[in-house]
Structure formats: C-alpha cells, structure tokens
Tab-separated table of C-alpha atoms in Angstrom:
chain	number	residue	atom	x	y	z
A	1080	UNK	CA	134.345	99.790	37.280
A	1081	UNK	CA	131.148	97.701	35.856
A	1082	UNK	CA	130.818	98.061	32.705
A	1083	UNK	CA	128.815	96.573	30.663
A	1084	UNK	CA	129.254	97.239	27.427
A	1085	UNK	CA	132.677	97.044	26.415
A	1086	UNK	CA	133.581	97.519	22.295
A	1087	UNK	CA	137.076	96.280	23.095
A	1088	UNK	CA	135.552	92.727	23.201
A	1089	UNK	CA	134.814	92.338	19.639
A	1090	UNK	CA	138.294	93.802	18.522
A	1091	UNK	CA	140.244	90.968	19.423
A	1092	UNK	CA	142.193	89.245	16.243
A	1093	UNK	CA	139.702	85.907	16.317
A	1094	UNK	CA	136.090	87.932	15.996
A	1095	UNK	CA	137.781	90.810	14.784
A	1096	UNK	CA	137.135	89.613	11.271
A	1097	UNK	CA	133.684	88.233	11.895
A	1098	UNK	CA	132.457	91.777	13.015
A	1099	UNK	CA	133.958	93.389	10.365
A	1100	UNK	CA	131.205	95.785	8.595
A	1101	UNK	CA	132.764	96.622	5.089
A	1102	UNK	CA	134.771	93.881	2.672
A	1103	UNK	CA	136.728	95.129	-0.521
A	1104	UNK	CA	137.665	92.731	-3.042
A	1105	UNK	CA	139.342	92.360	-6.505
A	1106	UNK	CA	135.798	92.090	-8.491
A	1107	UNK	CA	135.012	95.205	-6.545
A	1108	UNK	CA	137.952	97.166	-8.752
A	1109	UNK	CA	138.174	98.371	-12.271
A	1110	UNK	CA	141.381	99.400	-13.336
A	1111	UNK	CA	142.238	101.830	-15.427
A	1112	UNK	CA	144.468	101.501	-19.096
A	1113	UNK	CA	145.642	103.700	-21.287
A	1114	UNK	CA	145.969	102.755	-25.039
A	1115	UNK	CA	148.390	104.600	-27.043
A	1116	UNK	CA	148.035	105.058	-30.962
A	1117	UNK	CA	151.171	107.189	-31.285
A	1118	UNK	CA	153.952	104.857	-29.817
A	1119	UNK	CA	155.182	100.980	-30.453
A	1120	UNK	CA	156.185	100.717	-26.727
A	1121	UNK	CA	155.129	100.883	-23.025
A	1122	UNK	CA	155.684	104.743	-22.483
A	1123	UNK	CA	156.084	105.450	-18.549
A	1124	UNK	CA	153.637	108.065	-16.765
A	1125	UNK	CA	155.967	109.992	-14.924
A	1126	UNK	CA	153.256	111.307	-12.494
A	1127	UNK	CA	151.430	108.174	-11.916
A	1128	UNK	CA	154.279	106.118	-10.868
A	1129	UNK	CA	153.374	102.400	-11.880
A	1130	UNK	CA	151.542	103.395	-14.392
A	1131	UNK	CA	152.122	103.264	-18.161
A	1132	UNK	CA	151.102	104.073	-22.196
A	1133	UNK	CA	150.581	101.155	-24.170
A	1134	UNK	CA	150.680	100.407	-27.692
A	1135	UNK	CA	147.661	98.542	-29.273
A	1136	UNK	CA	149.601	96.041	-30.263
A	1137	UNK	CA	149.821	95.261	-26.698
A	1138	UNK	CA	146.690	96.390	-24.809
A	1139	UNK	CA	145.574	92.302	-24.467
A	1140	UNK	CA	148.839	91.647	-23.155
A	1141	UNK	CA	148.431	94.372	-20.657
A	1142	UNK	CA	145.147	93.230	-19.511
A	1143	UNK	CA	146.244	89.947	-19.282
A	1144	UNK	CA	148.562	90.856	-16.477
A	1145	UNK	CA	145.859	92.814	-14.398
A	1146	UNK	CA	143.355	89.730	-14.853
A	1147	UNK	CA	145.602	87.497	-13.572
A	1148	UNK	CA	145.789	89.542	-10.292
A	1149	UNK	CA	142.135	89.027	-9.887
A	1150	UNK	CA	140.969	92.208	-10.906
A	1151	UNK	CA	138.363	91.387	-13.550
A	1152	UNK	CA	137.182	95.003	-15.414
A	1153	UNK	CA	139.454	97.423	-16.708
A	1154	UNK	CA	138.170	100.993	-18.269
A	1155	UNK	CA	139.711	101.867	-21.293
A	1156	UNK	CA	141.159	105.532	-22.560
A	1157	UNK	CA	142.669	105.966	-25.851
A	1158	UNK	CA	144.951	108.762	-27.048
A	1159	UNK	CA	144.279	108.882	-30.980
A	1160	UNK	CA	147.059	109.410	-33.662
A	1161	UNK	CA	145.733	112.803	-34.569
A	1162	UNK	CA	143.458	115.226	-33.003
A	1163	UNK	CA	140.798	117.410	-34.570
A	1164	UNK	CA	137.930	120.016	-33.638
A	1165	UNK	CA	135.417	117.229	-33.889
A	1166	UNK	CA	137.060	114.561	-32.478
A	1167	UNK	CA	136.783	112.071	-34.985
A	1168	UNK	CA	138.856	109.536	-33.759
A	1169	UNK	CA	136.797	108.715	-30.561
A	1170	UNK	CA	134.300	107.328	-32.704
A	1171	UNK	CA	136.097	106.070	-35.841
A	1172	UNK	CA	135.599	101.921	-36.512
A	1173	UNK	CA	139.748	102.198	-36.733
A	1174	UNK	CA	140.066	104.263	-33.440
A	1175	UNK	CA	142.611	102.977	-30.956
A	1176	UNK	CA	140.085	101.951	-28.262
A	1177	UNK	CA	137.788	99.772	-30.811
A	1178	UNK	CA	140.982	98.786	-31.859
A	1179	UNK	CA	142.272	97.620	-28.473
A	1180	UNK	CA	138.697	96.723	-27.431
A	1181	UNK	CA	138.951	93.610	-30.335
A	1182	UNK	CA	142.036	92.922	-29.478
A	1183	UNK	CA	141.348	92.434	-25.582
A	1184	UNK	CA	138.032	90.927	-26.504
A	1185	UNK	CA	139.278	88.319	-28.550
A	1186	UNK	CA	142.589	87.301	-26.123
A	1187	UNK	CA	141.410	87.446	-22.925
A	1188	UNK	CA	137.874	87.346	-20.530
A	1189	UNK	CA	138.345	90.902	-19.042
A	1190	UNK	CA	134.868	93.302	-18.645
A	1191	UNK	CA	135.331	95.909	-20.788
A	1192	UNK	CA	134.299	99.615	-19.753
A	1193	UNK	CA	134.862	102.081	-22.590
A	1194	UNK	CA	135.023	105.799	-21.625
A	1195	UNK	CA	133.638	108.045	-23.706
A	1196	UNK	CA	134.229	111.733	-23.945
A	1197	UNK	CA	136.099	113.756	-26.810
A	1198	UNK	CA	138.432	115.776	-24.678
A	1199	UNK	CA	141.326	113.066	-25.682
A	1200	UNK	CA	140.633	113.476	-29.295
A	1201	UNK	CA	139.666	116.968	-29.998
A	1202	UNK	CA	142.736	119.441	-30.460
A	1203	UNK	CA	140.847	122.329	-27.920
A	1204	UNK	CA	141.376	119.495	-25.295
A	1205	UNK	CA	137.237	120.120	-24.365
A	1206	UNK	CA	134.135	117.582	-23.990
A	1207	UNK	CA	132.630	118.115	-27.145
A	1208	UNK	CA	131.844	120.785	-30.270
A	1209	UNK	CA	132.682	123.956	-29.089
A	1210	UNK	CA	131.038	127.106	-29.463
A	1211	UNK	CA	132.807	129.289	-32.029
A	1212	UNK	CA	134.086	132.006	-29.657
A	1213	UNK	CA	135.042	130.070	-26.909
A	1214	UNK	CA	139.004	130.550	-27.775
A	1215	UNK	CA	138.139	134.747	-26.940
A	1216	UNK	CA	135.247	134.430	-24.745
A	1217	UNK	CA	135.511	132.718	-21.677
A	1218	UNK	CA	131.779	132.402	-21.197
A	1219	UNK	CA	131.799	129.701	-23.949
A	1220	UNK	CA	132.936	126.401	-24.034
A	1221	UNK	CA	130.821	123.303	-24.925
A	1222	UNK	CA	127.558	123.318	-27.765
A	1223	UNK	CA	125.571	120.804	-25.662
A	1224	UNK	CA	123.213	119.248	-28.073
A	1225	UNK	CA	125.385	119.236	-30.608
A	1226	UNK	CA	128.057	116.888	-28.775
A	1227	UNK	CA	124.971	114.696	-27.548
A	1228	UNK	CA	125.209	112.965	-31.665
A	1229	UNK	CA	129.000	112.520	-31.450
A	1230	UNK	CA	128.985	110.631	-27.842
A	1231	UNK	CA	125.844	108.473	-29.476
A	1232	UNK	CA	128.106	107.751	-32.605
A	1233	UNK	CA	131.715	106.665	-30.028
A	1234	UNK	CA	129.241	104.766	-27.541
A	1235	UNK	CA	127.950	102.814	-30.381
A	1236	UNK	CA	131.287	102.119	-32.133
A	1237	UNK	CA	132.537	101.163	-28.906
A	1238	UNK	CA	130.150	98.500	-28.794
A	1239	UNK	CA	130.775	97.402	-31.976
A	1240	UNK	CA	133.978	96.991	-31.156
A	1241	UNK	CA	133.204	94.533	-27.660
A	1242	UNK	CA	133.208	96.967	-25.064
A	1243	UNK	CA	130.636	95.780	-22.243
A	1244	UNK	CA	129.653	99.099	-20.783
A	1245	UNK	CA	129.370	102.458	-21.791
A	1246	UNK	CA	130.972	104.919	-19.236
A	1247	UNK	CA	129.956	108.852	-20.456
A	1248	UNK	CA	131.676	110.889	-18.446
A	1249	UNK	CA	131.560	114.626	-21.078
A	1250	UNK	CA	129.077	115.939	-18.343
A	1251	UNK	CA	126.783	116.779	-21.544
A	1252	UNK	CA	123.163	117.218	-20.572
A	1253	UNK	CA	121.127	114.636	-21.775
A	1254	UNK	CA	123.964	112.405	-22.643
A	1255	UNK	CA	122.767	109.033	-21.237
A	1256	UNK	CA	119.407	109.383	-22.834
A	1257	UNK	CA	121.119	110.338	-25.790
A	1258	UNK	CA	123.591	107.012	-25.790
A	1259	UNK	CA	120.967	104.609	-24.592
A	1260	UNK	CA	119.104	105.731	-27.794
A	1261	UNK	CA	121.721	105.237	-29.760
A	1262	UNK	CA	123.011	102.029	-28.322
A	1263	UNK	CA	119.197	100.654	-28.606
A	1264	UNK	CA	118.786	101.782	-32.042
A	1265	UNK	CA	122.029	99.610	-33.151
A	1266	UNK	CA	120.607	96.171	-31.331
A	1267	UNK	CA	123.373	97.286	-28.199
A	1268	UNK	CA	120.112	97.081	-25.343
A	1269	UNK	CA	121.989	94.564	-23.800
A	1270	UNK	CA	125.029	97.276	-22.692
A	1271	UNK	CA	124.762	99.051	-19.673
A	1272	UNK	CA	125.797	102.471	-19.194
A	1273	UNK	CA	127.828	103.720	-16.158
A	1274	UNK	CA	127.243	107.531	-16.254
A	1275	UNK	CA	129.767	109.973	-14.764
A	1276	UNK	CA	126.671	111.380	-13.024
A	1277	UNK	CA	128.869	113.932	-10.498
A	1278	UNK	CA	131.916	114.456	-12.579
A	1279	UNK	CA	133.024	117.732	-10.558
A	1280	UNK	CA	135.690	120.229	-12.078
A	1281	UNK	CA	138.344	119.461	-9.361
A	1282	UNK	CA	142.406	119.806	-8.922
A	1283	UNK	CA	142.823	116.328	-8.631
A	1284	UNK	CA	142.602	115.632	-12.512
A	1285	UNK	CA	145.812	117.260	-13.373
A	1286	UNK	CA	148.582	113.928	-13.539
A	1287	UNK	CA	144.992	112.157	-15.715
A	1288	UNK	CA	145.460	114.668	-17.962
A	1289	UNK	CA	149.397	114.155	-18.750
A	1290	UNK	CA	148.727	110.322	-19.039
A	1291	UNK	CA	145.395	110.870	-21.903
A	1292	UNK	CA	146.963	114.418	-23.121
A	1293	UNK	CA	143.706	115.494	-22.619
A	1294	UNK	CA	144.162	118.944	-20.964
A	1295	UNK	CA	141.949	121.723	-22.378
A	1296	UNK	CA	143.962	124.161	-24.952
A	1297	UNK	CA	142.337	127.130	-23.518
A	1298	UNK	CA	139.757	127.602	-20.379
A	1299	UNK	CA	138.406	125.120	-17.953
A	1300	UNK	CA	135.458	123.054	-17.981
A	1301	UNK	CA	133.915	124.864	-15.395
A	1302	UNK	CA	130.799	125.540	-17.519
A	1303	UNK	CA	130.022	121.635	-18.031
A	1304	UNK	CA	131.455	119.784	-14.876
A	1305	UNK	CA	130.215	120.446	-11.378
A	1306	UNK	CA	131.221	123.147	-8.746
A	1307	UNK	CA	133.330	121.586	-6.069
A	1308	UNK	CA	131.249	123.849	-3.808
A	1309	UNK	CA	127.839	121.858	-4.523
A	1310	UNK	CA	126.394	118.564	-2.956
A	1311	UNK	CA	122.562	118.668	-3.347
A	1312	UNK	CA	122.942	119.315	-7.407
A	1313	UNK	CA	124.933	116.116	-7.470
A	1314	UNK	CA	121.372	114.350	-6.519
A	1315	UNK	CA	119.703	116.304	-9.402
A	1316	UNK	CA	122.348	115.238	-11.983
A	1317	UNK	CA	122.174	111.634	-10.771
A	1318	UNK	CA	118.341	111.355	-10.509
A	1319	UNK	CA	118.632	112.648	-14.056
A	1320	UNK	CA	120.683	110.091	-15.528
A	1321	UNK	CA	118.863	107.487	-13.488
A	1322	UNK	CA	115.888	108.531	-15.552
A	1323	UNK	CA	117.671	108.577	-18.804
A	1324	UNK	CA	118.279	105.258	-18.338
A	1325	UNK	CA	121.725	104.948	-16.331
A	1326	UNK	CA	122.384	101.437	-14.977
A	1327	UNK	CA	125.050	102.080	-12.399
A	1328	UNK	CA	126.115	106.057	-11.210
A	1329	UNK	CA	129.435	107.217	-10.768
A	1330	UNK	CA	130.939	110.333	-8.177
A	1331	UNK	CA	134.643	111.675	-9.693
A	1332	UNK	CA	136.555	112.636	-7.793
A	1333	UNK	CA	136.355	109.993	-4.666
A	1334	UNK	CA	137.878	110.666	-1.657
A	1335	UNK	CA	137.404	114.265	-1.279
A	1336	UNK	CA	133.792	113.716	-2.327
A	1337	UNK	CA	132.580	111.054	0.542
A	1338	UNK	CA	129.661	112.942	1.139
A	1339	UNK	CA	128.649	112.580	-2.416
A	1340	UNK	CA	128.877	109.178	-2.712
A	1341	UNK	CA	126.996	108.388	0.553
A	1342	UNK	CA	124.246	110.597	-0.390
A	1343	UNK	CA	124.138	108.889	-3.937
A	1344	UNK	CA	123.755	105.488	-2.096
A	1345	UNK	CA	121.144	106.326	0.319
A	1346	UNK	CA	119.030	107.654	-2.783
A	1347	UNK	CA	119.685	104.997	-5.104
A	1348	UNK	CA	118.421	101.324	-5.500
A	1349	UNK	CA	121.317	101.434	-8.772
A	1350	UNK	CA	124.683	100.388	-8.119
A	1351	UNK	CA	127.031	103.310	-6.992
A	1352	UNK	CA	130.314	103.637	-8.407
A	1353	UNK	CA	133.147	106.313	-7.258
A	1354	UNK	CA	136.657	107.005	-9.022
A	1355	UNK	CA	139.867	107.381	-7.524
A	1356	UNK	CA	141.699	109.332	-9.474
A	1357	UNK	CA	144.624	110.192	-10.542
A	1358	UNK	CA	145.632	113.092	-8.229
A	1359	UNK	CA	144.517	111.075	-5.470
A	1360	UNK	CA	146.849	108.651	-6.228
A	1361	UNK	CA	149.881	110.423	-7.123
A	1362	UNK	CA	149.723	112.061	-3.967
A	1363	UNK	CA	149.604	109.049	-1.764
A	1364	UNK	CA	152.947	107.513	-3.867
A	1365	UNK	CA	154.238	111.301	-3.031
A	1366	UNK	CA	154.567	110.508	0.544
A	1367	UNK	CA	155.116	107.428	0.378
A	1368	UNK	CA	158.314	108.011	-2.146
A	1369	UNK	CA	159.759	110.758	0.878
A	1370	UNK	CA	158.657	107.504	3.444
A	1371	UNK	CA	156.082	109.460	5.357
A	1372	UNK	CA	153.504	106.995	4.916
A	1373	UNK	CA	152.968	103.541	3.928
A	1374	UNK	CA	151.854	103.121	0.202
A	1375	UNK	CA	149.830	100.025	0.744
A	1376	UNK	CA	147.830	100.510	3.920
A	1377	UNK	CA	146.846	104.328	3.160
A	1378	UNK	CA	145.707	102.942	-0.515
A	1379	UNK	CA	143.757	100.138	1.014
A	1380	UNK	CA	142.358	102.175	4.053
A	1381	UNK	CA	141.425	104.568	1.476
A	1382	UNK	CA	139.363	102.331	-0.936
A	1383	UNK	CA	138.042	100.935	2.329
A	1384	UNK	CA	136.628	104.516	3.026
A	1385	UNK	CA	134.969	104.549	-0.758
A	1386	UNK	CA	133.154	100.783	0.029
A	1387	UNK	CA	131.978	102.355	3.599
A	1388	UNK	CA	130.716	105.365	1.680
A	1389	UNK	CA	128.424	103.012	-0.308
A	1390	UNK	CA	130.742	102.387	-2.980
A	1391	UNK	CA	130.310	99.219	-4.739
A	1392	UNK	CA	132.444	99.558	-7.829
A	1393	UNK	CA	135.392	101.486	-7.998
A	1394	UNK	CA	137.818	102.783	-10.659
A	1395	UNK	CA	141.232	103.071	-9.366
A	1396	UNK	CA	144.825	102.788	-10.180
A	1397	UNK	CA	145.716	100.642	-7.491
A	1398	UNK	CA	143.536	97.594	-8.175
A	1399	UNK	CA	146.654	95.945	-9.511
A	1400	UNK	CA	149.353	96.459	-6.892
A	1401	UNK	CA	146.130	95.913	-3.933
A	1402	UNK	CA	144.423	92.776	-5.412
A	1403	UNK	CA	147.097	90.617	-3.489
A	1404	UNK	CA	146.182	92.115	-0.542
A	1405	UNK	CA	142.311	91.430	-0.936
C-alpha cells in the first residue's frame, strides 16, 4: 500500500500531546458548595457520593480544601433556616450565603459565584412569586415580573456580601436586565453576571434537588425552564440575555445538551459556560460503584467533551477529585 496520509503518525505518545486539540484545566472548573443554615456539621449527600452539607461556620474551611486542589471558583447554594412564599431568606443581609460569602471572602482567595434563584428558599419549592392558583391549576406557576424585584434585591445582597459574580439561573424573563440594573444602581458595575441562559426542565436535576431541598411542592417548572425538545429557542434566550447585559452564558444540563453548547459558542464572542450536573454525576459514580466503568476517566473524558463543545467554564462536581489529574 502507498499511503500517504497516515493519522496514526501523530498518535504516537511523544507528539501525541503536541497535537492535542482541546486542554482542560483546574481554572477551567467551578465547583459547586452547598451551605447549610439548619445543621452544625458536614451532613453527607447520599446521592451525590463525595459530596456534602456544610455549616456556615465552616463554608471557608470547605473552600479552603477545594482551592488547594487548584480549582480556583466555587458557586455557592444556600439552604435557609426557614422557608416562606416569598423567599425572604435568599436575599436577607443575614442569609446563609451572604453569610458564608463573608466568611469565605475574608479567609481565603476563592472566586465567588453566587446563585441566585428562590426555589431553595420559598416553601412551594418554585423560582419566584407564584401566581395564586397555581397549587389547583396547573397552568400557573411563576408571576414573572413580579420575581424580576426579588432576584434584583438577592443579586445585590449577594454582592454586598463579596460574591464576584452573579449567576441567575430562575429562568425569569428579563432577569439579567433586571439584576444588572440593580447591581448598577448599588455601585456593583464591576460584577459580572453569568446567566443560566438555557436552563432546560430536564431529569437530570433530581439528586440537586435532595442536596438544596429545593424540589417544587406541587407541579414542575415546565412553564419557566426550557423544553428538552428545543435547540434553536436556546439561541433566542441567550441572544436575549446577551443583550440584557450577560457577561458569560451558561447551557444546564451539559452532556446531554452538546448541541446546545456548540451552537452557543459558534454564536457568541462571550464566554460559554455549561453545567454538569448533578444527575450526570450520580450516574457516572452509579457504574462506577457496580465497577462497570472507571470513575475517573469517564468524568474526565466527559468534561473533555464539554471543553470540545466550546465550553470554557464549567460547573461541576468533580473539579475536586479531577484537579490532580489536570
């Protein structure tokens, strides 16, 4: 045979790594942490093995440990003492994230992303001020406008508190032009905002919403996050937020949304960012707990996937256990 063109040549283990078209490092991760109002200790997440509750008292502490593995950003969620129709604790000056957030801030050099959304602190478990039928009609859920002042009010006090970015992620309409107001109004220009700009309603959520007790009381959220069925809306929502003034555009879920995120990135000049979440993850410790596949490799291959997507950030739970690795 002549051929001339032989790929084999450049898959060798000495130019392997020179060809190599996609890198994933530490900086690239955020990692997610949950701060717990309602408990003195580090309360296991049976679902999300590896993964834990933790008291304010020792959120710093916690982020200490995932800085020193070379991840440098974490996202914070908080799960509030008490829970009411308003959620009032998301954007309380006491809260347990702008708690945390002073406490991290002032101990240690982490970036600080601060989620906000009320479904962790309302006691219907939605996104936001609900409409006041929605318990007996399930074509309710969500009073947009009305939720837009509440996210303004938890992005600000987030701020306030030392968070560095703003991550929205309620899947309220106008919620990024909303914040950015907001944030502007209170002297906070400097803080970027990472909008949840294709938050889709998918099955992968379900362990997330053990570890932030989050799950709705009644319905779905099928009227406010996206249909699992669409990909071009996912460009309308983004180019939305992009004019509202989002800085860097998330896709939630990740891996079974690859098509999402590369069409974000060939769209977008803005940074891309895509969330792993926590379905994805359980299931990959699943089979790797009955020893049908290798925990490490099949997460790393599959964050790999997410930076070959166009991925540049990415918020995952196994930026601890991988940053060795990297």
């Amino acid at each position: 045979m002549n051929l001339t063109d032989r790929p084999r040549r450049l898959r060798t283990d000495g130019v392997r790594p020179l060809v190599s078209e996609t890198s994933l490092s530490p900086t690239d991760l955020i990692a997610p942490v949950f701060v717990d109002a309602t408990t003195d200790e580090r309360v296991p997440i049976d679902s999300m093995p590896g993964q834990e509750r933790v008291p304010v008292s020792e959120a710093a502490d916690r982020v200490a440990e995932i800085r020193d593995t070379g991840v440098e950003a974490v996202i914070l969620f908080g799960i509030p003492e008490v829970k009411d129709s308003a959620g009032t604790r998301a954007y309380a000056d006491d809260g347990v994230v702008q708690r945390a957030a002073r406490r991290i801030d002032a101990e240690t050099d982490a970036y600080l992303v601060g989620d906000v959304c009320l479904c962790e602190y309302t006691d219907h478990g939605h996104c936001g001020v609900i409409e006041e039928s929605a318990k007996t009609d399930p074509t309710l859920t969500v009073r947009n406008d009305e939720t837009l002042d509440l996210l303004a009010r938890t992005a600000v006090s987030q701020a306030e508190a030392g968070i560095d970015m703003i991550a929205p992620s309620s899947m309220t309409d106008g919620m990024v032009a909303a914040i950015r107001e907001g944030l502007d109004a209170a002297g906070f220009e400097h803080v970027p905002i990472m909008s949840y700009a294709a938050k889709y309603e998918s099955a992968f959520y379900g362990p997330f919403r053990e570890a932030a007790d989050g799950a709705p009381a009644f319905g779905n959220r099928r009227h406010y996050q996206m249909d699992p069925a669409n990909r071009r809306e996912a460009l309308r929502e983004a180019r939305l937020d992009a004019e509202e003034g989002a800085d860097v555009l998330m896709v939630k879920p990740a891996l079974a949304y690859l098509d999402v995120v590369s069409d974000l990135r060939r769209e977008f000049d803005h940074p891309i960012a895509a969330y792993n979440v926590s379905g994805e993850y359980a299931m990959i410790h699943a089979a790797a707990e009955n020893g049908w596949l290798d925990l490490e490799s099949v997460a790393h291959e599959s964050l790999r996937a997410l930076k070959r997507a166009g991925a540049d950030l990415i918020v995952t739970y196994f930026a601890e256990d991988l940053a060795d690795r990297l």
